[in-house]
Structure formats: C-alpha cells, structure tokens
Amino acid sequence: METDGLFDLQVNGFAGVDFNDPSITADQLDKALEVMRRTGVTASLPTLITAHEHDLRERILALDAAVSASRLGPLMVPGYHIEGPFLNPADGFKGCHPEAAMRDPDAMLYDRLGQGLSRPILLVTLAPERPGSVETIRALRERGICVAMPHSDASIAEVRAAA
C-alpha cells in the first residue's frame, strides 16, 4: 500500500536525537527528521515529557529554535506535543515521567510555554482524573489544542466528563 506519508503524533526523539535535550541543534534535528522520512514519516509533533515548568520552557525554546533553523523542521513540524505534567503519578501509569514534576492541570501553563514560539502547541496529554482536568480541557480546546488521555486511570465517568 502506498501512502503520502505518516504523521507521528508523539515522538520524543529519533535516530539517537533526544527532542527533550535543551542543547538540541538544527543539525541534530535534521538528522532525526531525515531518518524519520526514510521510515515513511513525513510530519510529526516532537514531544516533550513531564518536567518542571522552567525545564519545559528551556526545552521547548531550544526545540523551537532547532526546528526554525533546520532544513526539514519547517516542512515536517507543524507544532509540538507536551506529554504531561498533568499525568497520573501511580506506578503503572506514570511510565518514565518524573513523579516529582507532576501536578494538577492548569491551562495557563501551556500559554506560558507557548509564548514566542514559531509553532504552536497542538497536542497535550493529561490524565482526566486529576482535579481541574475538565476545566483545563475546555480551555485547551478553546485555544485549538487537542487533548489525549494516556498515562491515566480514569473511570468511565471521568473519561465521559473529559470528552
């Protein structure tokens, strides 16, 4: 089967390049994107994982600068995915995300993280069982940001309320 290309919604890095590294360069990003293209991926949302706000801000600014200065970034990266920090901290749900950086949802965090970026935050992952999630989801949707619900132990009622 032929395809015009695959879109990777959640990629933390590729070909040995960590998108969460605050020292990422345009050349490193191009290396990762070139290898992704060879696998059939033509667009992606580079993904940052849970961290404290100042670390997330440093990482997204570095990633955005690398995307803007790279050859393939402007063609392959329409925006970013922030996975957390509003995840379920319990074993079995938190995965590799640092529990100490997790907290309850607050849409304003993404406003602060997105300030001055050349591309928007397009996708956010959060656990809908956390207090404040429904209000945060509503605010994110009003901003045009999609919300995913992995790293969660939400009940059916909590998922329905979030949806």
mmCIF file of C-alpha atoms in Angstrom:
data_model
loop_
_atom_site.group_PDB
_atom_site.id
_atom_site.type_symbol
_atom_site.label_atom_id
_atom_site.label_comp_id
_atom_site.label_asym_id
_atom_site.label_seq_id
_atom_site.Cartn_x
_atom_site.Cartn_y
_atom_site.Cartn_z
ATOM 1 C CA MET A 1 0.000 0.000 0.000
ATOM 2 C CA GLU A 2 1.287 3.468 -0.838
ATOM 3 C CA THR A 3 0.854 6.482 1.364
ATOM 4 C CA ASP A 4 1.547 10.168 1.053
ATOM 5 C CA GLY A 5 3.307 9.813 4.377
ATOM 6 C CA LEU A 6 2.725 9.053 8.004
ATOM 7 C CA PHE A 7 2.158 11.615 10.761
ATOM 8 C CA ASP A 8 3.782 10.763 14.103
ATOM 9 C CA LEU A 9 1.775 12.409 16.880
ATOM 10 C CA GLN A 10 4.140 11.509 19.694
ATOM 11 C CA VAL A 11 7.875 11.282 19.158
ATOM 12 C CA ASN A 12 10.335 12.061 21.961
ATOM 13 C CA GLY A 13 13.331 11.639 19.713
ATOM 14 C CA PHE A 14 14.654 9.579 16.839
ATOM 15 C CA ALA A 15 17.931 8.195 15.497
ATOM 16 C CA GLY A 16 19.696 8.892 18.781
ATOM 17 C CA VAL A 17 18.490 12.506 18.940
ATOM 18 C CA ASP A 18 16.572 13.423 22.113
ATOM 19 C CA PHE A 19 13.983 16.132 21.466
ATOM 20 C CA ASN A 20 13.930 16.819 25.233
ATOM 21 C CA ASP A 21 17.610 17.808 25.260
ATOM 22 C CA PRO A 22 17.910 21.566 25.869
ATOM 23 C CA SER A 23 21.103 21.580 23.793
ATOM 24 C CA ILE A 24 19.444 20.172 20.645
ATOM 25 C CA THR A 25 20.745 21.741 17.436
ATOM 26 C CA ALA A 26 19.264 22.222 13.979
ATOM 27 C CA ASP A 27 21.742 19.697 12.561
ATOM 28 C CA GLN A 28 20.738 17.076 15.131
ATOM 29 C CA LEU A 29 17.068 17.679 14.416
ATOM 30 C CA ASP A 30 17.669 17.359 10.665
ATOM 31 C CA LYS A 31 19.431 14.040 11.260
ATOM 32 C CA ALA A 32 16.408 12.715 13.174
ATOM 33 C CA LEU A 33 13.881 14.048 10.669
ATOM 34 C CA GLU A 34 15.812 12.652 7.713
ATOM 35 C CA VAL A 35 15.826 9.167 9.243
ATOM 36 C CA MET A 36 12.124 9.532 10.070
ATOM 37 C CA ARG A 37 11.428 10.392 6.420
ATOM 38 C CA ARG A 38 13.197 7.210 5.337
ATOM 39 C CA THR A 39 10.739 5.231 7.513
ATOM 40 C CA GLY A 40 7.739 6.918 5.836
ATOM 41 C CA VAL A 41 7.061 9.660 8.383
ATOM 42 C CA THR A 42 6.588 12.981 6.613
ATOM 43 C CA ALA A 43 5.360 15.066 9.555
ATOM 44 C CA SER A 44 5.477 14.833 13.333
ATOM 45 C CA LEU A 45 4.819 16.531 16.621
ATOM 46 C CA PRO A 46 8.089 16.494 18.579
ATOM 47 C CA THR A 47 7.086 15.619 22.116
ATOM 48 C CA LEU A 48 8.372 16.912 25.432
ATOM 49 C CA ILE A 49 7.726 14.815 28.514
ATOM 50 C CA THR A 50 6.828 15.822 32.051
ATOM 51 C CA ALA A 51 9.228 18.247 33.689
ATOM 52 C CA HIS A 52 9.071 21.285 35.939
ATOM 53 C CA GLU A 53 7.882 24.433 34.158
ATOM 54 C CA HIS A 54 11.290 26.111 33.894
ATOM 55 C CA ASP A 55 12.756 22.925 32.363
ATOM 56 C CA LEU A 56 9.849 22.571 29.917
ATOM 57 C CA ARG A 57 10.266 26.196 28.870
ATOM 58 C CA GLU A 58 14.001 25.754 28.303
ATOM 59 C CA ARG A 59 13.412 22.573 26.309
ATOM 60 C CA ILE A 60 10.622 23.939 24.113
ATOM 61 C CA LEU A 61 12.577 27.109 23.318
ATOM 62 C CA ALA A 62 15.595 25.013 22.299
ATOM 63 C CA LEU A 63 13.454 22.645 20.241
ATOM 64 C CA ASP A 64 11.647 25.528 18.542
ATOM 65 C CA ALA A 65 14.938 27.223 17.682
ATOM 66 C CA ALA A 66 16.247 23.959 16.225
ATOM 67 C CA VAL A 67 13.076 23.446 14.177
ATOM 68 C CA SER A 68 13.179 27.009 12.835
ATOM 69 C CA ALA A 69 16.870 26.843 11.901
ATOM 70 C CA SER A 70 16.767 23.349 10.410
ATOM 71 C CA ARG A 71 16.289 22.354 6.796
ATOM 72 C CA LEU A 72 13.463 19.843 7.402
ATOM 73 C CA GLY A 73 11.823 21.257 10.549
ATOM 74 C CA PRO A 74 9.762 23.911 8.766
ATOM 75 C CA LEU A 75 8.472 21.233 6.379
ATOM 76 C CA MET A 76 7.849 18.403 8.834
ATOM 77 C CA VAL A 77 6.975 20.006 12.182
ATOM 78 C CA PRO A 78 3.662 21.912 12.317
ATOM 79 C CA GLY A 79 3.745 22.143 16.111
ATOM 80 C CA TYR A 80 4.509 20.404 19.378
ATOM 81 C CA HIS A 81 3.100 17.826 21.778
ATOM 82 C CA ILE A 82 3.511 18.270 25.535
ATOM 83 C CA GLU A 83 3.075 14.955 27.340
ATOM 84 C CA GLY A 84 2.311 15.978 30.890
ATOM 85 C CA PRO A 85 2.993 17.199 33.502
ATOM 86 C CA PHE A 86 -0.633 16.500 34.372
ATOM 87 C CA LEU A 87 -0.401 12.702 34.416
ATOM 88 C CA ASN A 88 -1.364 10.010 36.912
ATOM 89 C CA PRO A 89 1.705 9.562 39.166
ATOM 90 C CA ALA A 90 0.841 5.999 40.222
ATOM 91 C CA ASP A 91 3.051 3.085 39.260
ATOM 92 C CA GLY A 92 1.712 1.525 36.106
ATOM 93 C CA PHE A 93 0.535 4.879 34.748
ATOM 94 C CA LYS A 94 3.416 7.344 35.105
ATOM 95 C CA GLY A 95 5.776 5.393 32.862
ATOM 96 C CA CYS A 96 9.173 7.119 32.667
ATOM 97 C CA HIS A 97 7.717 10.513 33.628
ATOM 98 C CA PRO A 98 9.184 12.000 36.821
ATOM 99 C CA GLU A 99 6.550 11.939 39.541
ATOM 100 C CA ALA A 100 8.092 14.932 41.326
ATOM 101 C CA ALA A 101 7.254 17.163 38.339
ATOM 102 C CA MET A 102 3.617 16.043 38.031
ATOM 103 C CA ARG A 103 0.826 18.322 39.159
ATOM 104 C CA ASP A 104 -2.854 19.117 38.672
ATOM 105 C CA PRO A 105 -3.939 20.614 35.328
ATOM 106 C CA ASP A 106 -3.652 24.311 34.580
ATOM 107 C CA ALA A 107 -4.229 25.560 31.009
ATOM 108 C CA MET A 108 -2.183 28.677 31.698
ATOM 109 C CA LEU A 109 0.971 26.547 31.805
ATOM 110 C CA TYR A 110 0.645 25.907 28.077
ATOM 111 C CA ASP A 111 0.058 29.617 27.429
ATOM 112 C CA ARG A 112 3.343 30.372 29.195
ATOM 113 C CA LEU A 113 5.188 27.551 27.410
ATOM 114 C CA GLY A 114 3.868 28.658 24.032
ATOM 115 C CA GLN A 115 4.877 32.316 24.296
ATOM 116 C CA GLY A 116 7.170 33.389 21.482
ATOM 117 C CA LEU A 117 7.288 30.044 19.688
ATOM 118 C CA SER A 118 7.325 29.883 15.900
ATOM 119 C CA ARG A 119 4.911 26.933 16.019
ATOM 120 C CA PRO A 120 2.027 26.195 18.386
ATOM 121 C CA ILE A 121 1.499 23.510 20.959
ATOM 122 C CA LEU A 122 -1.037 21.342 19.127
ATOM 123 C CA LEU A 123 -1.441 18.335 21.429
ATOM 124 C CA VAL A 124 -1.372 17.902 25.198
ATOM 125 C CA THR A 125 -1.516 14.660 27.168
ATOM 126 C CA LEU A 126 -3.205 14.742 30.570
ATOM 127 C CA ALA A 127 -4.961 12.389 32.967
ATOM 128 C CA PRO A 128 -8.646 13.350 33.225
ATOM 129 C CA GLU A 129 -8.934 12.036 36.784
ATOM 130 C CA ARG A 130 -6.739 14.848 38.092
ATOM 131 C CA PRO A 131 -8.554 17.762 39.777
ATOM 132 C CA GLY A 132 -9.191 20.624 37.363
ATOM 133 C CA SER A 133 -8.873 18.492 34.259
ATOM 134 C CA VAL A 134 -12.338 19.192 32.826
ATOM 135 C CA GLU A 135 -11.839 22.958 33.058
ATOM 136 C CA THR A 136 -8.341 22.661 31.618
ATOM 137 C CA ILE A 137 -9.524 20.507 28.730
ATOM 138 C CA ARG A 138 -12.271 23.019 27.950
ATOM 139 C CA ALA A 139 -9.766 25.902 27.980
ATOM 140 C CA LEU A 140 -7.284 23.995 25.792
ATOM 141 C CA ARG A 141 -9.973 23.111 23.252
ATOM 142 C CA GLU A 142 -10.970 26.798 23.101
ATOM 143 C CA ARG A 143 -7.333 27.507 22.172
ATOM 144 C CA GLY A 144 -7.442 24.862 19.429
ATOM 145 C CA ILE A 145 -5.258 22.390 21.325
ATOM 146 C CA CYS A 146 -6.165 18.690 21.121
ATOM 147 C CA VAL A 147 -6.072 16.634 24.304
ATOM 148 C CA ALA A 148 -5.062 12.987 24.694
ATOM 149 C CA MET A 149 -5.646 10.876 27.801
ATOM 150 C CA PRO A 150 -2.805 8.305 28.167
ATOM 151 C CA HIS A 151 -0.970 7.807 31.483
ATOM 152 C CA SER A 152 -4.358 7.696 33.137
ATOM 153 C CA ASP A 153 -6.502 5.505 35.364
ATOM 154 C CA ALA A 154 -9.671 7.494 34.747
ATOM 155 C CA SER A 155 -13.042 5.940 35.342
ATOM 156 C CA ILE A 156 -15.614 5.797 32.545
ATOM 157 C CA ALA A 157 -17.407 8.731 34.191
ATOM 158 C CA GLU A 158 -14.190 10.775 34.262
ATOM 159 C CA VAL A 159 -13.477 9.997 30.617
ATOM 160 C CA ARG A 160 -17.021 10.975 29.656
ATOM 161 C CA ALA A 161 -16.746 14.234 31.605
ATOM 162 C CA ALA A 162 -13.430 14.981 29.911
ATOM 163 C CA ALA A 163 -14.837 14.203 26.478
#
